[in-house]
Coordinates of C-alpha atoms (C1' of nucleotides) in Angstrom, one line a residue:
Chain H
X1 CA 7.7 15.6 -9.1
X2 CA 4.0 15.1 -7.9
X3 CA 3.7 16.3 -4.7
X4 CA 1.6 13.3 -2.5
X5 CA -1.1 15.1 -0.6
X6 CA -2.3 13.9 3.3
X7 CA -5.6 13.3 1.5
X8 CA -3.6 9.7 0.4
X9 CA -3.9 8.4 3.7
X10 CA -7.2 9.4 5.1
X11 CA -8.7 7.4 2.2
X12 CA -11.0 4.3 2.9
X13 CA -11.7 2.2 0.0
X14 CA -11.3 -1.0 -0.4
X15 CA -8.1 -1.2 -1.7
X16 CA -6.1 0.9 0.8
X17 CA -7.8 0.2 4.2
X18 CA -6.8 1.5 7.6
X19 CA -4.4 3.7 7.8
X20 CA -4.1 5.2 10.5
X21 CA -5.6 8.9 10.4
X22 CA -3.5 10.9 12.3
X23 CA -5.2 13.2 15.3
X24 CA -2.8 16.4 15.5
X25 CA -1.4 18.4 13.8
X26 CA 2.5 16.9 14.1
X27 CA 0.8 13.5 13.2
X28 CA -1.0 15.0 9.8
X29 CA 2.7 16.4 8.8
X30 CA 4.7 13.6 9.2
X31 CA 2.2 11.1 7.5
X32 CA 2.3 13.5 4.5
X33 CA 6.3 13.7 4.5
X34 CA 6.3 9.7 4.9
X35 CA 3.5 9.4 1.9
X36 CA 5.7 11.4 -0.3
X37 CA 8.8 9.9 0.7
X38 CA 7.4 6.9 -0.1
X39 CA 6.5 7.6 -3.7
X40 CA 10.0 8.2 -3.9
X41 CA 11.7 5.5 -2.7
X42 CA 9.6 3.2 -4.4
X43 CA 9.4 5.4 -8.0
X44 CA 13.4 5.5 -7.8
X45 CA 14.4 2.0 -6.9
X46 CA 11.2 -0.4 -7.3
X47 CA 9.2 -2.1 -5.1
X48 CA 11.5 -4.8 -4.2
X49 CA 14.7 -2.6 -3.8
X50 CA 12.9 0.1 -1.5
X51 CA 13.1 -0.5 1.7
X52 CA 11.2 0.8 4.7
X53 CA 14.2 2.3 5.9
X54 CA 15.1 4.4 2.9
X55 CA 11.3 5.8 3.0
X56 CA 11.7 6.6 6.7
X57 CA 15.4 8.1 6.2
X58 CA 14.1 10.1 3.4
X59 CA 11.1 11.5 5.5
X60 CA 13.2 12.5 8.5
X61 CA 11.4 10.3 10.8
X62 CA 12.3 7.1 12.7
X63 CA 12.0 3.3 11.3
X64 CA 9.3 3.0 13.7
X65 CA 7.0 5.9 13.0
X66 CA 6.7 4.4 9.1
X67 CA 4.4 1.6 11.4
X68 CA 2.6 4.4 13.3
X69 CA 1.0 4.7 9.8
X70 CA 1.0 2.0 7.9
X71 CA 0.0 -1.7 8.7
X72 CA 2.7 -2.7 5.9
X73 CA 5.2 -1.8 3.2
X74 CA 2.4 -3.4 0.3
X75 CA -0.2 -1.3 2.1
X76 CA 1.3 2.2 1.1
X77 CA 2.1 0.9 -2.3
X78 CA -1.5 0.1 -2.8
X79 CA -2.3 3.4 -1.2
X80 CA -0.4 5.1 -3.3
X81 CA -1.3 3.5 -6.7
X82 CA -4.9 4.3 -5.8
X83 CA -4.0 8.3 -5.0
X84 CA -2.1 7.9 -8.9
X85 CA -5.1 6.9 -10.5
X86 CA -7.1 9.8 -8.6
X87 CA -4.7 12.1 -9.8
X88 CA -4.5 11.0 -13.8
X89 CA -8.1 11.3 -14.1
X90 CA -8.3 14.3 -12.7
X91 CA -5.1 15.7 -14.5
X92 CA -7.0 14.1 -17.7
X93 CA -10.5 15.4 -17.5
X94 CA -9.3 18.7 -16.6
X95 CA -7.7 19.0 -20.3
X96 CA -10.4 17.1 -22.3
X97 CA -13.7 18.8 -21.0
X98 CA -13.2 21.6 -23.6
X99 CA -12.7 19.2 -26.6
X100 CA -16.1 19.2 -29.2
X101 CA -16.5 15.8 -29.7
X102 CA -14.7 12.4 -28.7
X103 CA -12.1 12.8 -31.6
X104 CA -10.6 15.4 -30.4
X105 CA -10.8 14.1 -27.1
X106 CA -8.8 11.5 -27.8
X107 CA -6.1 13.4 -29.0
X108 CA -6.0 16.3 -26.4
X109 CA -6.2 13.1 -23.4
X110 CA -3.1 11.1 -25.0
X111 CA -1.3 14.4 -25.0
X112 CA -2.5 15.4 -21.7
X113 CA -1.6 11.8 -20.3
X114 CA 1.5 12.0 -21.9
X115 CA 2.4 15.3 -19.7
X116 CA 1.2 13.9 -16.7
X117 CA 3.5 10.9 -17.0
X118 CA 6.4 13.1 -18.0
X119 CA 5.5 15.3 -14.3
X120 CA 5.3 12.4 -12.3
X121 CA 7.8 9.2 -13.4
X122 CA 8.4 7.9 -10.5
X123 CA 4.6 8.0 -9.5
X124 CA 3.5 6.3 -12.7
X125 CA 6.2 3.6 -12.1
X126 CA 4.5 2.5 -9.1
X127 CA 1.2 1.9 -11.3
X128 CA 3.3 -0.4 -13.4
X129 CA 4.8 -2.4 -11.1
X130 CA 1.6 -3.2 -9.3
X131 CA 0.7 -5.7 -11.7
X132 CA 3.4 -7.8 -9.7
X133 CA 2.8 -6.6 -6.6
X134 CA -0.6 -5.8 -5.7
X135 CA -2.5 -7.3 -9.0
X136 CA -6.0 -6.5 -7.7
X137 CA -5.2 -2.6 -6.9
X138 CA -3.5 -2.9 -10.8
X139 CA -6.7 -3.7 -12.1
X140 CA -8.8 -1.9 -10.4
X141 CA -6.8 0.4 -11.3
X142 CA -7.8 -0.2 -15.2
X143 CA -10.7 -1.2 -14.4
X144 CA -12.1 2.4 -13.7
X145 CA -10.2 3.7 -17.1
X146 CA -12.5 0.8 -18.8
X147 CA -16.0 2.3 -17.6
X148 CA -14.7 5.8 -18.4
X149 CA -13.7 5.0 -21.9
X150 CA -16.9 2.9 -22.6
X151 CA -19.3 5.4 -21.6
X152 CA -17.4 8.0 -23.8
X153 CA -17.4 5.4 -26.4
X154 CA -21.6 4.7 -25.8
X155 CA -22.1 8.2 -25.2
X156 CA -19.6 9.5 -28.6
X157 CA -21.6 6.5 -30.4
X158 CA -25.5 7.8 -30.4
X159 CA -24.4 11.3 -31.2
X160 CA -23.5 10.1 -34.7
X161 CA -19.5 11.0 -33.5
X162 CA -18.1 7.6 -34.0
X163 CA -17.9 5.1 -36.0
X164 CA -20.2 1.9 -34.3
X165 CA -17.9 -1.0 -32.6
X166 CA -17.3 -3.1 -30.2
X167 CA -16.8 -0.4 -27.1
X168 CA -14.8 -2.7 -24.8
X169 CA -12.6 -3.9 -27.1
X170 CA -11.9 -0.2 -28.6
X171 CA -11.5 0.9 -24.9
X172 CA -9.0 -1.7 -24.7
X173 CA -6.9 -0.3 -27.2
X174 CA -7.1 3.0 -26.3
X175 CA -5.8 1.9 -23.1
X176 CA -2.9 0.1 -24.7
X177 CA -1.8 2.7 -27.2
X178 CA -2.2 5.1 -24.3
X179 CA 0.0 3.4 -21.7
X180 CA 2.8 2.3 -24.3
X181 CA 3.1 5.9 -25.9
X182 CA 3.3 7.4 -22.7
X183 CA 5.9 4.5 -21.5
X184 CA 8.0 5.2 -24.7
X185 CA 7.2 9.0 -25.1
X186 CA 6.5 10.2 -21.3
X187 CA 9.3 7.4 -19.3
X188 CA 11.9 6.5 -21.9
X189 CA 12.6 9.7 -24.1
X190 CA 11.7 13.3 -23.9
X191 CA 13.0 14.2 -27.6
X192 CA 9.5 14.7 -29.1
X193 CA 7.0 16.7 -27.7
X194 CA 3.7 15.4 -26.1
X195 CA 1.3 17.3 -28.9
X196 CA 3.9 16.1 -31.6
X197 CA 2.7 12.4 -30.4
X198 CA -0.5 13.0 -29.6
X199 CA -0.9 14.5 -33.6
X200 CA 0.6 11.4 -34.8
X201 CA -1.6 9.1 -32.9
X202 CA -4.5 11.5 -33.2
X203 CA -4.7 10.7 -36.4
X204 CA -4.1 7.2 -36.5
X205 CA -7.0 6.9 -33.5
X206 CA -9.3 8.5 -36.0
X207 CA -8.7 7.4 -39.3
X208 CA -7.0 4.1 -38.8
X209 CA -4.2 2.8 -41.7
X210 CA -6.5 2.7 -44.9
X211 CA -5.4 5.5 -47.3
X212 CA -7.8 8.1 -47.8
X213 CA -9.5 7.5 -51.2
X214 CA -7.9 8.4 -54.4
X215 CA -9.4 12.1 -55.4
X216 CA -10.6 12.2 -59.1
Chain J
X1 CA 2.0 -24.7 -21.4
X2 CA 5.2 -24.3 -23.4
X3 CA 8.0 -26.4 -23.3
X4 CA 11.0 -24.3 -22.8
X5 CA 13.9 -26.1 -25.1
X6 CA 16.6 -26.7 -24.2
X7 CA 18.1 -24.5 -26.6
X8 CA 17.8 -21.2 -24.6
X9 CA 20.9 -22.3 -22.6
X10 CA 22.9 -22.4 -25.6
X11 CA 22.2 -18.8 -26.6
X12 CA 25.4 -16.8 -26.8
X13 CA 24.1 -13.1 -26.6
X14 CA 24.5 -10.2 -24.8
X15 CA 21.4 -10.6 -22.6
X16 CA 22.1 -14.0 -21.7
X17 CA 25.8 -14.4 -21.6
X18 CA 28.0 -17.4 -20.4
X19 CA 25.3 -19.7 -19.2
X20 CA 27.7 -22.8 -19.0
X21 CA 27.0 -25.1 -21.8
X22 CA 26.9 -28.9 -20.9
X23 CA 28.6 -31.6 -22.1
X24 CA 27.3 -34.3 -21.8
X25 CA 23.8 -36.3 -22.4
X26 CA 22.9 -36.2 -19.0
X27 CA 23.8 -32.6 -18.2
X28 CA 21.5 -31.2 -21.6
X29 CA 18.7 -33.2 -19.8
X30 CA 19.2 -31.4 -15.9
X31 CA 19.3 -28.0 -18.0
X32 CA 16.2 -28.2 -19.8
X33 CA 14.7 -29.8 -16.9
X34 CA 16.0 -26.6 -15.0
X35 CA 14.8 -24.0 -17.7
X36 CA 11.3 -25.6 -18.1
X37 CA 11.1 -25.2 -13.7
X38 CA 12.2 -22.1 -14.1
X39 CA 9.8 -20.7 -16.3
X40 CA 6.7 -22.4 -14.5
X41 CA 8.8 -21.1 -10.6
X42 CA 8.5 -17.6 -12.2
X43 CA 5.4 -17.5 -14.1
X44 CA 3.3 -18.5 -11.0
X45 CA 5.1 -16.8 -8.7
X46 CA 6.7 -14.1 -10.0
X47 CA 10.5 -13.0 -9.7
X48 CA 10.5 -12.5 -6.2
X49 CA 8.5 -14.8 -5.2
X50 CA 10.0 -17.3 -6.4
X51 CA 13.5 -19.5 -5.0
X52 CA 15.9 -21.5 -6.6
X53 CA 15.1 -23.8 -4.3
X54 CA 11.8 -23.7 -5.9
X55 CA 12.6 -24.0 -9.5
X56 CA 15.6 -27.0 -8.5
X57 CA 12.7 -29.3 -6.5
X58 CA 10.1 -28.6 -9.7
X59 CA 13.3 -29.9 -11.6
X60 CA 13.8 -32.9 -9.4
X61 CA 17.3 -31.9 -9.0
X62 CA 19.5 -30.7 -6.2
X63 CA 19.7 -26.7 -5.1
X64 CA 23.4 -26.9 -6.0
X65 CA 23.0 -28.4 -9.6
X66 CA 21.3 -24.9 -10.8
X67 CA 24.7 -23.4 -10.2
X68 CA 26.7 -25.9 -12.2
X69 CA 23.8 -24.3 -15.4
X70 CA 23.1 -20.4 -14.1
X71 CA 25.2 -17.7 -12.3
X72 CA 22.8 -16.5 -10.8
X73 CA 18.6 -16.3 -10.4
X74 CA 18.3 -13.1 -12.7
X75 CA 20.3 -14.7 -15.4
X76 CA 17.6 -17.5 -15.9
X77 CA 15.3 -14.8 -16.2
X78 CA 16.8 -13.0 -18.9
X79 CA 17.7 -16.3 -20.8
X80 CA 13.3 -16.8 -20.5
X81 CA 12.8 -13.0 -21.2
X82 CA 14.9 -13.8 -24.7
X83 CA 13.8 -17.1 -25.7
X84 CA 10.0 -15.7 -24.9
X85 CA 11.2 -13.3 -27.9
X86 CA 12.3 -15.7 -29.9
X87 CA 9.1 -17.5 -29.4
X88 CA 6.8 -14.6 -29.8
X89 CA 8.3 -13.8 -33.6
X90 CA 8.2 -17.1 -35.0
X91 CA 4.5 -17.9 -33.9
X92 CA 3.2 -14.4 -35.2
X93 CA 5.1 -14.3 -38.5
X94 CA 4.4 -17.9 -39.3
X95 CA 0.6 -17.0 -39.0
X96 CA 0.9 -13.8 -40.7
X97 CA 3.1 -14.6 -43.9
X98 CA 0.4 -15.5 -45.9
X99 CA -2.0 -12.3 -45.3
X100 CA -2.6 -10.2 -48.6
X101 CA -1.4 -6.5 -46.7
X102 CA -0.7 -4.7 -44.0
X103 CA -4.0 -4.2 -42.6
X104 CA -5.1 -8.1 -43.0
X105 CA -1.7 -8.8 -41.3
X106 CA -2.2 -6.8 -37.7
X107 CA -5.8 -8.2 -37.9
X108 CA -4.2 -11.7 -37.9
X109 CA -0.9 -10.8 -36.0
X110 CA -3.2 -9.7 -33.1
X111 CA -5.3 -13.0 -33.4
X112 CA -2.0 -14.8 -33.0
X113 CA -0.9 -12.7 -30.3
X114 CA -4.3 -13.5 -28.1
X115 CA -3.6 -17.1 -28.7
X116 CA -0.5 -17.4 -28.1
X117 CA -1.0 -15.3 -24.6
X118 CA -3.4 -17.8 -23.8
X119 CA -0.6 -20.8 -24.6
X120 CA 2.0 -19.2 -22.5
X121 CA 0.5 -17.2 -20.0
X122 CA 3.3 -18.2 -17.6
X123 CA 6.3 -17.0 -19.9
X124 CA 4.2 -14.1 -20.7
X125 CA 4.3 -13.1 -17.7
X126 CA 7.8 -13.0 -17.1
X127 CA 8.4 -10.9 -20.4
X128 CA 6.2 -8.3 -18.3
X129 CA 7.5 -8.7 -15.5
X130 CA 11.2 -8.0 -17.1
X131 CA 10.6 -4.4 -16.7
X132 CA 10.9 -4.3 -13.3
X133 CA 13.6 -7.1 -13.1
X134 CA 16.0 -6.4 -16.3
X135 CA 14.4 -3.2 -17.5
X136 CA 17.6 -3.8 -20.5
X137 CA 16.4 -7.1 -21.5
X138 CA 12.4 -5.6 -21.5
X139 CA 13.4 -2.5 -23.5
X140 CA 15.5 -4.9 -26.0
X141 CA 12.4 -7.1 -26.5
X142 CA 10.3 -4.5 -27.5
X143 CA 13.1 -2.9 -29.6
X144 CA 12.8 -6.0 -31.7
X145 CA 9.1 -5.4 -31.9
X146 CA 9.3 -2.0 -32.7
X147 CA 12.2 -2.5 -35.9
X148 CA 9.8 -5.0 -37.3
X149 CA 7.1 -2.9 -36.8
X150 CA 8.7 0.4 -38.5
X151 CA 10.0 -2.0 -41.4
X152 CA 6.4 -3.8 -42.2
X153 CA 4.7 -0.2 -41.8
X154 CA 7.6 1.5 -44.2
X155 CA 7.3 -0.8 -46.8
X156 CA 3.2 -0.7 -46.8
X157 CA 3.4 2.9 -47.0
X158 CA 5.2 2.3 -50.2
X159 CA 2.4 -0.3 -51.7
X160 CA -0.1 2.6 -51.0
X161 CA -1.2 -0.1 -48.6
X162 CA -1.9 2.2 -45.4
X163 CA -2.2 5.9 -45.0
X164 CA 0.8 7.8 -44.7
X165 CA 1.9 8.7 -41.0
X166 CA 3.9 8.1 -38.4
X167 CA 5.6 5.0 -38.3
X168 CA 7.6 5.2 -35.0
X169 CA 4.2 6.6 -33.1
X170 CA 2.5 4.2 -35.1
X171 CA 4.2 1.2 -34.3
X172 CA 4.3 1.7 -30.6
X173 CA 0.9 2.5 -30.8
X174 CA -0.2 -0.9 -32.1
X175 CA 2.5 -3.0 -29.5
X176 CA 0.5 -1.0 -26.5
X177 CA -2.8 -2.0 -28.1
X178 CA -1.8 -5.6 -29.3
X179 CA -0.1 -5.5 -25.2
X180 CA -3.1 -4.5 -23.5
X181 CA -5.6 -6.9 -25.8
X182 CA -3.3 -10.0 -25.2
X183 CA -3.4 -8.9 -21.2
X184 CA -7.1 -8.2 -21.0
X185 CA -8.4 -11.2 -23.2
X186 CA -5.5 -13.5 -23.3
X187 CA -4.5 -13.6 -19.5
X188 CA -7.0 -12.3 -17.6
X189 CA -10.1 -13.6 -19.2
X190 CA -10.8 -16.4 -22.2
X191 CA -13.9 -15.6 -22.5
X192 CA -14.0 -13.9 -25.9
X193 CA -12.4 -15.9 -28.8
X194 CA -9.2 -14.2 -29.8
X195 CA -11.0 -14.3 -33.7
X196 CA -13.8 -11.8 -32.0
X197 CA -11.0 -9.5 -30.0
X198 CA -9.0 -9.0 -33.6
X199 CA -12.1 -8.7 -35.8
X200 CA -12.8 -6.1 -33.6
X201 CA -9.7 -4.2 -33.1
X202 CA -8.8 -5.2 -36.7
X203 CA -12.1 -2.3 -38.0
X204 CA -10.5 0.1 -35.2
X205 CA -6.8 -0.2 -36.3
X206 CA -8.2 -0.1 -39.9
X207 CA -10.7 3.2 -39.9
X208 CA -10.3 4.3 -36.2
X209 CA -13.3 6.3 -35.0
X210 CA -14.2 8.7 -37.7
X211 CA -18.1 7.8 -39.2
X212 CA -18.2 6.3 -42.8
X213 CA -19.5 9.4 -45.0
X214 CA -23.5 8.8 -45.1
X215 CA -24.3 7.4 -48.1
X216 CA -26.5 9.4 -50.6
Chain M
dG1 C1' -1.6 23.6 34.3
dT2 C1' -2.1 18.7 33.8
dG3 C1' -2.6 14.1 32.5
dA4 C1' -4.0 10.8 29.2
dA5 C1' -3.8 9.8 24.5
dA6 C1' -0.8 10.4 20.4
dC7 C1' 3.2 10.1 18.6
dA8 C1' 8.5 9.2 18.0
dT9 C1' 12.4 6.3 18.5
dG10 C1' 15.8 2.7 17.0
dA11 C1' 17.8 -1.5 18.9
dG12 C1' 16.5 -6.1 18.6
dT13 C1' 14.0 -10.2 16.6
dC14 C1' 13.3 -13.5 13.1
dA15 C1' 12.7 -15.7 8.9
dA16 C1' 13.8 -16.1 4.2
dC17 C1' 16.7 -17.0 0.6
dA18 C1' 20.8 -16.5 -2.8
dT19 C1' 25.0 -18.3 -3.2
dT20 C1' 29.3 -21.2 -2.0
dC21 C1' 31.8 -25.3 -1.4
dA22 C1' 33.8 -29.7 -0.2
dA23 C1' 32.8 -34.3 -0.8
dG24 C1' 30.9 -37.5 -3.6
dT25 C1' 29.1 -40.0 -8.2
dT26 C1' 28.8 -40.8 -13.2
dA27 C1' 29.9 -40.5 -18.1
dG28 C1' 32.6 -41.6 -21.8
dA29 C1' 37.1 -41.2 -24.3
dA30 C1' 41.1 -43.8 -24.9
Chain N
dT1 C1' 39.1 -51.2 -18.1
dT2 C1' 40.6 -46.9 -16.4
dC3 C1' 40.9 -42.3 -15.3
dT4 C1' 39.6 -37.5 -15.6
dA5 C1' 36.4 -34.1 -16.6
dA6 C1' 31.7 -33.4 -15.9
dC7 C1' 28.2 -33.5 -13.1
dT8 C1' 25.5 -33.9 -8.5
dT9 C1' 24.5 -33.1 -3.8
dG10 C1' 22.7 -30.5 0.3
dA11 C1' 24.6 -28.6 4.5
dA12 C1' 26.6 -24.2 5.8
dT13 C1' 27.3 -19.2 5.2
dG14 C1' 26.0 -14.6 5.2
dT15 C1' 23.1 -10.9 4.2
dT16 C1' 19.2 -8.4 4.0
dG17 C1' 15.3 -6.2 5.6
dA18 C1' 10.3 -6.3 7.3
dC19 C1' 8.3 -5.8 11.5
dT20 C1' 7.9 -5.5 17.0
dC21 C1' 8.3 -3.3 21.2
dA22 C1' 9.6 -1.0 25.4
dT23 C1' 10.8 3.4 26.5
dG24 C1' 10.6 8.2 26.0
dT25 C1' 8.5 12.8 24.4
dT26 C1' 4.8 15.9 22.7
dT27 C1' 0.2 17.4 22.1
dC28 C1' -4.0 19.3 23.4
dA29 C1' -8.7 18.9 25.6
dC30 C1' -10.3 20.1 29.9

DNA sequence: GTGAAACATGAGTCAACATTCAAGTTAGAA
DNA sequence: TTCTAACTTGAATGTTGACTCATGTTTCAC
């Protein structure tokens, strides 16, 4: 499972503001261990059921510390989904900047995405869940996939790659197909392998359901 | 928003066992009254959020009087999380019966789909939400989906209707993007008719990305 | 070496419900 | 009409868990 760096918490965005940044050394340590035991407790047993306790059990440190760093149990989750989406895109553009042309990008970024889930369940649980618990951070969260995929889209578009459409709504989908395959395929069942759904959908992604014309 | 029959407490099944049935005129009246609170209790507020004592004051009826229907809060939800089901089906495939194939029929089924998002946001909501709260009843309501989806996809493929493929990667692929649609322009925002969000990812799901050939 | 700032600790506070139950009221079959 | 099962009521119970705080320990800049 993902390892959750310090980096999490010295982070200053809108969505995951003041934390407390630890001055020493003993301070940067245990706000790494309570960041990753965080993850877990909240991966394994949902929002709701975690408790603040079980994080700071978990992390070897004292109820009390957990408030040293955080303002809030919601505030770590939103920290938290914030580091997942840093780490998918990275994960994801890693894998895709060798693809020729938006196609093939497609495919090798499903498969890719469809790793990443399968390397970090609990992590990619969180992201789920937000939708119910911190609703902004979820689409923000999206949001950021959106602009990514529309640029590709735009960009894939003028070079002749792709077929013209409507870019957000395509994005959209991409989205979708993405997030359930890797929900069915990543979360819920390991029996196929990632590039054995990411053929499959590659080709659906680029040629659609129409049968290829009849040859004569 | 839609009225939640009083029906759903008579369902039998194993999602929604032994809700007690009433007997009289006046009891069938405090349980739909109960099951159409509950719905609007947990679509606004979400599982957690929300209280009995919530659901039993939208109902007009005393805390204690939800026991004499429910054993418990999370049973209510999974009776919602079925009916929602239920629901879902019989809107879509009334819409789509009269479509001439396949690829007509996702255009229209994901037309339907917008709308009826947009009808029920607050049950929708709690379908979602089911993943986190009966991750069982959330997997069964997609099951459905995805049998129907394999079965319609099957039997095109034997018209010569679609393209060979798939059908398991296929069908989860169009529940993510029909999921994800419904979420971005049913729920979150109204402002594109649901006819423009299908026409649009009714030419995607029918010839993906790849260019038509250049004509010569 | 030292003292102030950082950090650690965990018992205690407090509010929020889900659920129970004993005491009533009403429906409707006979 | 009568009587019992069905239904209603809301105060009381009990648990859970986020968050506070006063006290103690460690770090590190000087």
């Amino acid at each position: 499972m993902g390892r959750v760096e310090a980096k999490v918490g010295a982070m200053h965005n809108a969505t995951s503001p003041s934390n407390k940044v630890p001055r020493t050394e003993r301070g940067r340590r245990t706000l790494a261990k309570l960041l990753e035991a965080a993850a877990a407790e909240f991966g394994e047993r949902g929002y709701h059921e975690a408790s603040i306790t079980g994080i700071t059990q978990r992390a070897g440190a004292a109820l009390g510390s957990f408030y040293t760093y955080f303002d809030s149990k919601e505030q770590v989750f939103r920290a938290l989904v914030s580091h997942m989406g840093h780490l998918t895109r990275k994960w994801i553009a890693e894998r895709v900047e060798s693809a020729p042309n938006r196609i093939v990008a497609e495919r090798i970024g499903l498969e890719a995405f469809i790793e990443f889930v399968r390397a970090h369940k609990d992590l990619y649980r969180i992201v789920m869940e937000a939708q119910f618990v911190a609703e902004d951070a979820y689409r923000d969260y999206y949001a950021v996939f959106e602009e990514a995929y529309r640029r590709n889209l735009a960009v894939a578009g003028e070079r002749g790659e792709i077929r013209p459409g409507h870019d957000e709504v395509r994005a959209w989908a991409l989205i979708g197909m993405n997030v359930f395959l890797g929900l069915r395929y990543g979360v819920w069942d390991d029996s196929l392998s990632a590039a054995e759904v990411a053929a499959a959908a590659g080709d659906f992604m680029a040629f659609g359901l129409t049968p290829a014309p009849k040859a004569r």
